[in-house]
Amino acid sequence: MNLEQRVYKKLLDVPKGQITTYGELAKAVGLKNGQRVIGKIMNNNPYPAIVPCHRVVMSTGKIGGYAYGEHIKTKMLSDEGIEIKNGKISSFDKKLFRF
DNA sequence: CGTAGGGCCCTAC
DNA sequence: CGTAGGGCCCTAC
């Protein structure tokens, strides 16, 4: 399994209503300082309906980017029960999934 | 083969 | 708050 497949598979562990960060996901697949690699892989996500890349956000609590637009990412997260105020996730620590 | 460049970032100031 | 620099992996020369 190549890196991308491992990343997509690992991300499936993150349930609806929770989020992870680019850095955490990088660590989860054994990458050090691989945040940007994760971002790139998310951008190339060929299975947007299956792999929940909208649940990957920035460690600062901001939403981060999204191939189809940040407002869509924001809406998807809201629909899953994640509250977002002024572009930042409320109760970030409580929503953060631990691999 | 080697390497430059870039990406949905992170940390420290 | 903003910004600079870093660091990793892939892709295209």
PDB file of C-alpha atoms (C1' of nucleotides) in Angstrom, chain A residues 3 31-33 35-37, chain C residues 2 6-11:
ATOM      1  CA  LEU A   3       1.399   6.414   1.262  1.00  0.00           C
ATOM      2  CA  LEU A  31       5.561  11.020   8.788  1.00  0.00           C
ATOM      3  CA  LYS A  32       7.504  13.648  10.679  1.00  0.00           C
ATOM      4  CA  ASN A  33       6.644  17.187   9.686  1.00  0.00           C
ATOM      5  CA  GLN A  35       1.649  18.203   7.246  1.00  0.00           C
ATOM      6  CA  ARG A  36       2.016  19.627   3.799  1.00  0.00           C
ATOM      7  CA  VAL A  37       2.254  16.200   2.308  1.00  0.00           C
TER       8      VAL A  37
ATOM      9  C1'  DG C   2       0.826  38.196  11.083  1.00  0.00           C
ATOM     10  C1'  DG C   6      11.194  24.826   7.994  1.00  0.00           C
ATOM     11  C1'  DG C   7      10.503  20.109   6.441  1.00  0.00           C
ATOM     12  C1'  DC C   8       8.470  15.966   3.912  1.00  0.00           C
ATOM     13  C1'  DC C   9       6.998  13.555  -0.157  1.00  0.00           C
ATOM     14  C1'  DC C  10       5.616  13.456  -4.957  1.00  0.00           C
ATOM     15  C1'  DT C  11       5.836  14.832  -9.682  1.00  0.00           C
TER      16       DT C  11
END
